[in-house]
Amino acid sequence: MIYSNCKINLGLNILKKREDGYHELDMVMMPVDFNDVLKYEDYGEKGDLILEVSDTRIPIDEKNIVRKAYNLYFDNSNTPRQKIKVFLDKKIPHEAGLGGGSSNAAFILRKLNDKYKLYTNEELEKIALKVGADVPFFIRNKSARVTGIGEKIEEIENNLSSEILLIKPQQGMSTGQVYSYYKDNKKDLKMADIMSIVKALKENNLTQLLKNIENSLEQLIFKKDSSFRDLKNELEDALAKKIFLSGSGSCFFAFCENGNFDTSKLDKKNVFYQKTNRLVQNYGK
Ligand SMILES: C[C@@](CO)(OP(=O)(O)O)[C@H](O)COP(=O)(O)OP(=O)(O)OC[C@H]1O[C@@H](n2ccc(N)nc2=O)[C@H](O)[C@@H]1O
Ligand SMILES: Nc1ncnc2c1ncn2[C@@H]1O[C@H](COP(=O)(O)OP(=O)(O)O)[C@@H](O)[C@H]1O
């Protein structure tokens, strides 16, 4: 069994838009102990990927990021594809800004490389980048300051002890669409103080952390859609806590030292929520 965890972004600054359409970022990312479960079987013979997913809304053809990762892993080194079966039991909501798909892809790349050893870790991260901008982060799967488009990873010390509550409204967010808002709305974006966030995580200083988190993508969504800002305010009132958007959303997160989140006022029909913690162990529990 492979436990494929998700992540949250603690501060996300868009620095500029590149010629290739991607955006330069400066952000802090933290693995979170909330996982998809992948059942994995290697038949030990040439063949192809047999992929099944518990959530029928997720594609199983070439659009599935696990299949993209599998294909790239073998094709990139002209190695015959091997017959592998994966059953992906999705728990992480998709289009959430939690990197669920990116994580699935990274864990498959690691699992394949554990057996076939076609690449060094550095080469594997380069393959991961071709699969998706967030995939290299999950190859390391440690708290990190991440720059570039998502490929420059500087591991950081994270001693945060607070529990985390993930709160996702029903509608999802398209990552590409949210980034597309940048070109017309880049003025007045409030930048997160990344160094203060890194220091607060090292010192387990939740007060300092909460003061410094900003997310350029959240601000871009609010500029485009004031109803999403209203939704955030409603959720903060219901929880009586500050909440923050992870990545391109639509999932928010909150912190609480003793883990006592009062979720009684959340509209349970329209909001997914999940209490969890920082992922302390590495992948492959
Ligand atoms: C926003 C972030 C923050 O961690 O995560 P999510 O919210 O998706 O979890 C990431 O930058 C998302 O990474 P990922 O979801 O892998 O992006 P990709 O599939 O590679 O790209 C999807 C689309 O997002 C845009 N994109 C992505 C990354 C980046 N640095 N600049 C971009 O402009 C591009 O338009 C691209 O076509
Ligand atoms: N293995 C996968 N898990 C989740 N979504 C996937 C997967 N493969 C492809 N997708 C597609 O990718 C889109 C983004 O999903 P996901 O990566 O979980 O979002 P996010 O990066 O915002 O957390 C989904 O709408 C889904 O259609």
Short mmCIF file of C-alpha atoms and ligand atoms in Angstrom, two decimals:
data_model
loop_
_atom_site.label_atom_id
_atom_site.label_comp_id
_atom_site.label_asym_id
_atom_site.label_seq_id
_atom_site.Cartn_x
_atom_site.Cartn_y
_atom_site.Cartn_z
CA MET A 1 0.00 0.00 0.00
CA ILE A 2 1.24 3.52 -0.78
CA TYR A 3 -0.01 6.43 1.34
CA SER A 4 0.10 9.51 -0.88
CA ASN A 5 -0.17 12.58 1.36
CA CYS A 6 -1.26 16.09 0.43
CA LYS A 7 0.30 19.50 1.15
CA ILE A 8 -0.64 23.02 2.16
CA ASN A 9 1.02 26.26 1.08
CA LEU A 10 2.02 28.54 3.99
CA GLY A 11 2.59 31.71 2.01
CA LEU A 12 2.64 31.85 -1.77
CA ASN A 13 4.13 34.83 -3.64
CA ILE A 14 3.89 35.11 -7.43
CA LEU A 15 7.05 37.00 -8.50
CA LYS A 16 6.47 37.26 -12.26
CA LYS A 17 5.03 35.59 -15.32
CA ARG A 18 7.58 33.78 -17.52
CA GLU A 19 7.75 33.70 -21.32
CA ASP A 20 6.50 30.11 -21.27
CA GLY A 21 3.33 31.16 -19.42
CA TYR A 22 4.33 29.64 -16.09
CA HIS A 23 4.82 31.87 -13.05
CA GLU A 24 7.90 32.31 -10.85
CA LEU A 25 6.98 31.59 -7.25
CA ASP A 26 8.36 31.98 -3.74
CA MET A 27 6.40 29.86 -1.29
CA VAL A 28 6.55 27.53 1.72
CA MET A 29 4.99 24.09 1.39
CA MET A 30 4.35 21.53 4.12
CA PRO A 31 3.34 17.87 3.75
CA VAL A 32 0.13 17.06 5.65
CA ASP A 33 -0.85 13.65 7.04
CA PHE A 34 -4.03 13.25 5.00
CA ASN A 35 -3.64 10.65 2.30
CA ASP A 36 -4.91 8.93 -0.78
CA VAL A 37 -4.26 5.17 -0.68
CA LEU A 38 -2.76 3.42 -3.71
CA LYS A 39 -2.90 -0.37 -4.04
CA TYR A 40 0.06 -1.29 -6.26
CA GLU A 41 0.87 -4.55 -8.04
CA ASP A 42 3.91 -5.16 -10.28
CA TYR A 43 3.42 -8.29 -12.45
CA GLY A 44 7.13 -8.50 -13.29
CA GLU A 45 6.54 -8.64 -17.04
CA LYS A 46 6.31 -6.20 -19.96
CA GLY A 47 2.92 -4.58 -20.38
CA ASP A 48 1.14 -1.37 -19.51
CA LEU A 49 -0.50 0.43 -16.59
CA ILE A 50 -3.88 -0.88 -15.41
CA LEU A 51 -5.36 2.07 -13.51
CA GLU A 52 -8.58 2.13 -11.50
CA VAL A 53 -9.79 5.06 -9.38
CA SER A 54 -12.41 5.01 -6.61
CA ASP A 55 -13.74 8.45 -7.68
CA THR A 56 -15.38 8.20 -11.10
CA ARG A 57 -14.97 11.95 -11.63
CA ILE A 58 -11.23 11.41 -11.97
CA PRO A 59 -10.11 10.41 -15.50
CA ILE A 60 -8.24 7.07 -15.92
CA ASP A 61 -6.95 7.75 -19.45
CA GLU A 62 -3.93 9.86 -20.52
CA LYS A 63 -5.41 12.75 -18.54
CA ASN A 64 -4.73 10.97 -15.27
CA ILE A 65 -1.50 12.36 -13.83
CA VAL A 66 -0.54 8.89 -12.51
CA ARG A 67 -0.63 7.55 -16.06
CA LYS A 68 1.39 10.56 -17.29
CA ALA A 69 4.03 9.84 -14.62
CA TYR A 70 4.09 6.08 -15.40
CA ASN A 71 4.44 6.68 -19.17
CA LEU A 72 7.19 9.28 -18.73
CA TYR A 73 9.10 7.08 -16.28
CA PHE A 74 9.68 4.30 -18.85
CA ASP A 75 9.45 6.22 -22.13
CA ASN A 76 12.00 8.84 -21.04
CA SER A 77 14.69 6.13 -20.86
CA ASN A 78 13.42 4.00 -23.77
CA THR A 79 12.73 1.19 -21.31
CA PRO A 80 9.84 -1.17 -22.17
CA ARG A 81 6.80 -0.40 -20.02
CA GLN A 82 6.07 -2.94 -17.31
CA LYS A 83 2.69 -4.41 -16.40
CA ILE A 84 1.64 -2.57 -13.24
CA LYS A 85 -1.81 -2.39 -11.63
CA VAL A 86 -2.77 0.60 -9.48
CA PHE A 87 -6.04 1.05 -7.60
CA LEU A 88 -6.22 4.68 -6.47
CA ASP A 89 -8.52 5.15 -3.48
CA LYS A 90 -9.10 8.94 -3.48
CA LYS A 91 -9.64 10.63 -0.10
CA ILE A 92 -8.03 13.99 -0.93
CA PRO A 93 -10.56 16.29 -2.60
CA HIS A 94 -9.43 17.29 -6.10
CA GLU A 95 -9.19 20.85 -7.42
CA ALA A 96 -8.53 21.73 -3.80
CA GLY A 97 -5.03 23.24 -3.88
CA LEU A 98 -3.83 20.25 -1.83
CA GLY A 99 -1.71 18.71 -4.60
CA GLY A 100 -3.60 15.42 -4.49
CA GLY A 101 -2.90 14.45 -8.08
CA SER A 102 0.67 15.73 -7.97
CA SER A 103 1.27 13.61 -4.87
CA ASN A 104 -0.13 10.48 -6.53
CA ALA A 105 2.23 11.03 -9.46
CA ALA A 106 5.29 11.55 -7.26
CA PHE A 107 4.62 8.45 -5.17
CA ILE A 108 4.29 6.32 -8.30
CA LEU A 109 7.57 7.73 -9.65
CA ARG A 110 9.29 6.91 -6.35
CA LYS A 111 7.79 3.40 -6.23
CA LEU A 112 8.86 2.64 -9.82
CA ASN A 113 12.33 4.01 -9.21
CA ASP A 114 12.71 1.99 -5.99
CA LYS A 115 12.42 -1.14 -8.18
CA TYR A 116 13.74 -0.20 -11.63
CA LYS A 117 16.40 2.32 -10.51
CA LEU A 118 16.48 4.04 -13.90
CA TYR A 119 17.24 7.49 -12.47
CA THR A 120 19.12 9.26 -9.67
CA ASN A 121 16.94 11.25 -7.27
CA GLU A 122 17.98 14.45 -9.06
CA GLU A 123 16.99 12.99 -12.44
CA LEU A 124 13.72 11.77 -10.94
CA GLU A 125 12.89 15.30 -9.79
CA LYS A 126 13.47 16.53 -13.36
CA ILE A 127 11.04 13.87 -14.66
CA ALA A 128 8.61 14.91 -11.92
CA LEU A 129 8.73 18.52 -13.14
CA LYS A 130 7.71 17.37 -16.62
CA VAL A 131 4.63 15.74 -15.03
CA GLY A 132 3.62 18.86 -13.07
CA ALA A 133 5.01 21.89 -11.25
CA ASP A 134 4.03 20.59 -7.78
CA VAL A 135 5.30 17.03 -8.36
CA PRO A 136 9.00 17.62 -7.50
CA PHE A 137 7.97 18.78 -4.00
CA PHE A 138 6.39 15.37 -3.31
CA ILE A 139 9.52 13.51 -4.45
CA ARG A 140 11.30 15.03 -1.39
CA ASN A 141 8.04 15.25 0.59
CA LYS A 142 9.47 17.48 3.31
CA SER A 143 8.64 21.01 4.49
CA ALA A 144 10.43 23.35 2.13
CA ARG A 145 10.81 26.81 0.67
CA VAL A 146 9.95 26.30 -3.01
CA THR A 147 10.90 28.68 -5.84
CA GLY A 148 11.16 28.60 -9.62
CA ILE A 149 7.90 27.21 -10.96
CA GLY A 150 8.04 24.55 -8.22
CA GLU A 151 11.31 22.77 -8.96
CA LYS A 152 13.76 24.62 -6.67
CA ILE A 153 13.33 23.00 -3.28
CA GLU A 154 15.14 24.15 -0.10
CA GLU A 155 14.19 21.91 2.81
CA ILE A 156 13.44 23.79 6.05
CA GLU A 157 13.14 22.83 9.73
CA ASN A 158 9.48 22.60 10.71
CA ASN A 159 8.59 22.07 14.38
CA LEU A 160 4.99 23.24 14.15
CA SER A 161 2.93 21.29 16.70
CA SER A 162 -0.48 22.79 15.93
CA GLU A 163 -3.27 20.59 14.59
CA ILE A 164 -4.65 21.53 11.19
CA LEU A 165 -8.23 21.66 9.92
CA LEU A 166 -8.76 21.40 6.14
CA ILE A 167 -12.00 23.03 5.02
CA LYS A 168 -13.08 22.70 1.38
CA PRO A 169 -16.25 24.28 -0.04
CA GLN A 170 -18.06 22.20 -2.66
CA GLN A 171 -16.85 24.00 -5.79
CA GLY A 172 -13.32 23.28 -6.99
CA MET A 173 -10.78 25.67 -8.51
CA SER A 174 -8.91 25.23 -11.79
CA THR A 175 -5.23 25.94 -11.13
CA GLY A 176 -4.55 27.22 -14.65
CA GLN A 177 -7.56 29.50 -14.57
CA VAL A 178 -6.53 31.07 -11.25
CA TYR A 179 -2.99 31.74 -12.51
CA SER A 180 -4.49 33.35 -15.63
CA TYR A 181 -5.93 36.12 -13.42
CA TYR A 182 -2.40 37.34 -12.66
CA LYS A 183 -1.68 39.23 -15.89
CA ASP A 184 -4.51 41.74 -15.34
CA ASN A 185 -4.52 41.87 -11.54
CA LYS A 186 -0.89 41.82 -10.40
CA LYS A 187 -1.02 45.28 -8.84
CA ASP A 188 -1.33 45.65 -5.03
CA LEU A 189 -0.77 41.94 -4.27
CA LYS A 190 0.29 41.68 -0.62
CA MET A 191 3.45 39.58 -0.40
CA ALA A 192 3.97 37.00 2.33
CA ASP A 193 7.10 37.46 4.48
CA ILE A 194 8.60 34.08 3.58
CA MET A 195 11.63 34.41 5.89
CA SER A 196 9.35 35.15 8.88
CA ILE A 197 7.22 32.11 7.99
CA VAL A 198 10.34 29.91 7.83
CA LYS A 199 11.48 31.27 11.25
CA ALA A 200 8.03 30.79 12.79
CA LEU A 201 7.93 27.14 11.66
CA LYS A 202 11.40 26.47 13.06
CA GLU A 203 10.43 28.05 16.38
CA ASN A 204 6.91 26.56 16.44
CA ASN A 205 5.62 30.13 16.84
CA LEU A 206 1.99 29.93 15.66
CA THR A 207 1.24 33.59 16.43
CA GLN A 208 4.12 34.74 14.21
CA LEU A 209 3.12 32.26 11.49
CA LEU A 210 -0.49 33.47 11.33
CA LYS A 211 0.67 37.09 10.99
CA ASN A 212 2.80 36.44 7.92
CA ILE A 213 0.79 34.09 5.68
CA GLU A 214 -0.36 35.68 2.40
CA ASN A 215 -1.32 33.91 -0.84
CA SER A 216 -1.15 35.76 -4.20
CA LEU A 217 -3.56 33.24 -5.75
CA GLU A 218 -6.18 33.79 -3.03
CA GLN A 219 -5.96 37.55 -3.59
CA LEU A 220 -6.34 37.07 -7.36
CA ILE A 221 -9.47 34.95 -6.85
CA PHE A 222 -10.96 37.60 -4.55
CA LYS A 223 -10.30 40.34 -7.13
CA LYS A 224 -12.19 38.28 -9.70
CA ASP A 225 -14.92 36.85 -7.51
CA SER A 226 -16.01 38.74 -4.40
CA SER A 227 -18.45 35.93 -3.52
CA PHE A 228 -15.45 33.69 -2.77
CA ARG A 229 -14.20 36.30 -0.29
CA ASP A 230 -17.68 36.33 1.27
CA LEU A 231 -17.53 32.53 1.53
CA LYS A 232 -14.18 32.76 3.32
CA ASN A 233 -15.65 35.28 5.78
CA GLU A 234 -18.64 32.98 6.43
CA LEU A 235 -16.33 30.05 7.11
CA GLU A 236 -14.18 32.16 9.47
CA ASP A 237 -17.30 33.26 11.35
CA ALA A 238 -18.54 29.66 11.57
CA LEU A 239 -15.18 28.46 12.91
CA ALA A 240 -14.34 31.61 14.88
CA LYS A 241 -10.83 31.21 13.42
CA LYS A 242 -8.65 32.73 10.72
CA ILE A 243 -8.46 30.48 7.64
CA PHE A 244 -6.06 30.54 4.70
CA LEU A 245 -6.36 29.29 1.11
CA SER A 246 -4.00 26.48 0.12
CA GLY A 247 -2.40 26.98 -3.31
CA SER A 248 -4.99 27.74 -5.99
CA GLY A 249 -7.77 26.44 -3.74
CA SER A 250 -10.57 25.89 -3.10
CA CYS A 251 -9.48 24.24 0.18
CA PHE A 252 -8.75 26.50 3.18
CA PHE A 253 -6.89 25.52 6.32
CA ALA A 254 -6.91 26.63 9.99
CA PHE A 255 -4.62 25.93 12.93
CA CYS A 256 -5.42 25.08 16.53
CA GLU A 257 -2.95 24.21 19.29
CA ASN A 258 -5.22 21.81 21.17
CA GLY A 259 -7.04 20.50 18.09
CA ASN A 260 -10.42 21.64 19.43
CA PHE A 261 -12.02 23.03 16.30
CA ASP A 262 -15.70 23.90 16.75
CA THR A 263 -17.17 22.63 13.45
CA SER A 264 -20.78 22.64 14.71
CA LYS A 265 -21.66 25.75 12.67
CA LEU A 266 -20.17 24.45 9.38
CA ASP A 267 -22.76 23.66 6.70
CA LYS A 268 -21.88 19.99 6.48
CA LYS A 269 -23.82 19.51 3.24
CA ASN A 270 -21.66 21.99 1.37
CA VAL A 271 -18.32 21.84 3.14
CA PHE A 272 -15.80 18.99 3.34
CA TYR A 273 -13.60 19.20 6.43
CA GLN A 274 -10.86 17.05 7.85
CA LYS A 275 -8.72 17.45 10.98
CA THR A 276 -5.08 16.45 10.47
CA ASN A 277 -1.46 17.22 11.36
CA ARG A 278 1.87 18.09 9.80
CA LEU A 279 3.29 14.90 8.21
CA VAL A 280 6.26 13.99 10.34
CA GLN A 281 7.22 10.67 8.78
CA ASN A 282 8.35 10.21 5.22
CA TYR A 283 6.32 8.47 2.51
CA GLY A 284 5.71 4.75 2.25
CA LYS A 285 4.52 4.17 5.81
C1 LIG B 1 -0.88 26.37 -7.30
C2 LIG B 1 0.08 25.32 -6.79
C3 LIG B 1 0.88 25.84 -5.60
O1 LIG B 1 1.53 24.82 -4.93
O2 LIG B 1 -0.57 24.12 -6.35
P1 LIG B 1 -2.10 23.65 -6.42
O3 LIG B 1 -2.98 24.76 -5.99
O4 LIG B 1 -2.34 23.24 -7.85
O5 LIG B 1 -2.15 22.48 -5.49
C4 LIG B 1 1.06 24.89 -7.91
O6 LIG B 1 1.81 26.00 -8.36
C5 LIG B 1 0.36 24.24 -9.10
O7 LIG B 1 1.13 23.15 -9.50
P2 LIG B 1 0.49 22.06 -10.48
O8 LIG B 1 -0.97 21.90 -10.14
O9 LIG B 1 1.37 20.87 -10.50
O10 LIG B 1 0.56 22.84 -11.88
P3 LIG B 1 0.68 22.18 -13.31
O11 LIG B 1 -0.29 21.04 -13.41
O12 LIG B 1 2.11 21.99 -13.67
O13 LIG B 1 0.16 23.42 -14.18
C6 LIG B 1 -1.23 23.70 -14.28
C7 LIG B 1 -1.34 25.11 -14.81
O14 LIG B 1 -1.02 26.02 -13.74
C8 LIG B 1 -0.26 27.11 -14.23
N1 LIG B 1 0.99 27.22 -13.45
C9 LIG B 1 1.41 26.20 -12.63
C10 LIG B 1 2.56 26.40 -11.87
C11 LIG B 1 3.27 27.62 -11.99
N2 LIG B 1 4.40 27.85 -11.28
N3 LIG B 1 2.83 28.60 -12.83
C12 LIG B 1 1.69 28.40 -13.56
O15 LIG B 1 1.30 29.31 -14.32
C13 LIG B 1 -0.06 26.88 -15.71
O16 LIG B 1 -1.07 27.59 -16.39
C14 LIG B 1 -0.31 25.41 -15.88
O17 LIG B 1 -0.83 25.16 -17.17
N1 LIG B 2 -4.62 11.09 -9.82
C1 LIG B 2 -5.41 12.19 -9.81
N2 LIG B 2 -5.95 12.64 -8.65
C2 LIG B 2 -6.72 13.78 -8.65
N3 LIG B 2 -7.01 14.51 -9.76
C3 LIG B 2 -6.48 14.08 -10.92
C4 LIG B 2 -5.67 12.92 -11.00
N4 LIG B 2 -5.28 12.77 -12.29
C5 LIG B 2 -5.82 13.80 -12.97
N5 LIG B 2 -6.56 14.58 -12.18
C6 LIG B 2 -7.26 15.82 -12.57
O1 LIG B 2 -6.49 16.90 -12.03
C7 LIG B 2 -7.35 17.92 -11.55
C8 LIG B 2 -6.68 18.59 -10.37
O2 LIG B 2 -6.71 17.66 -9.29
P1 LIG B 2 -5.65 17.82 -8.07
O3 LIG B 2 -4.27 17.67 -8.60
O4 LIG B 2 -6.08 16.91 -6.98
O5 LIG B 2 -5.93 19.33 -7.66
P2 LIG B 2 -4.99 20.34 -6.83
O6 LIG B 2 -3.63 20.30 -7.47
O7 LIG B 2 -5.70 21.64 -6.98
O8 LIG B 2 -4.98 19.86 -5.43
C9 LIG B 2 -8.66 17.23 -11.20
O9 LIG B 2 -9.74 18.03 -11.62
C10 LIG B 2 -8.65 15.91 -11.96
O10 LIG B 2 -9.60 15.92 -13.01
#
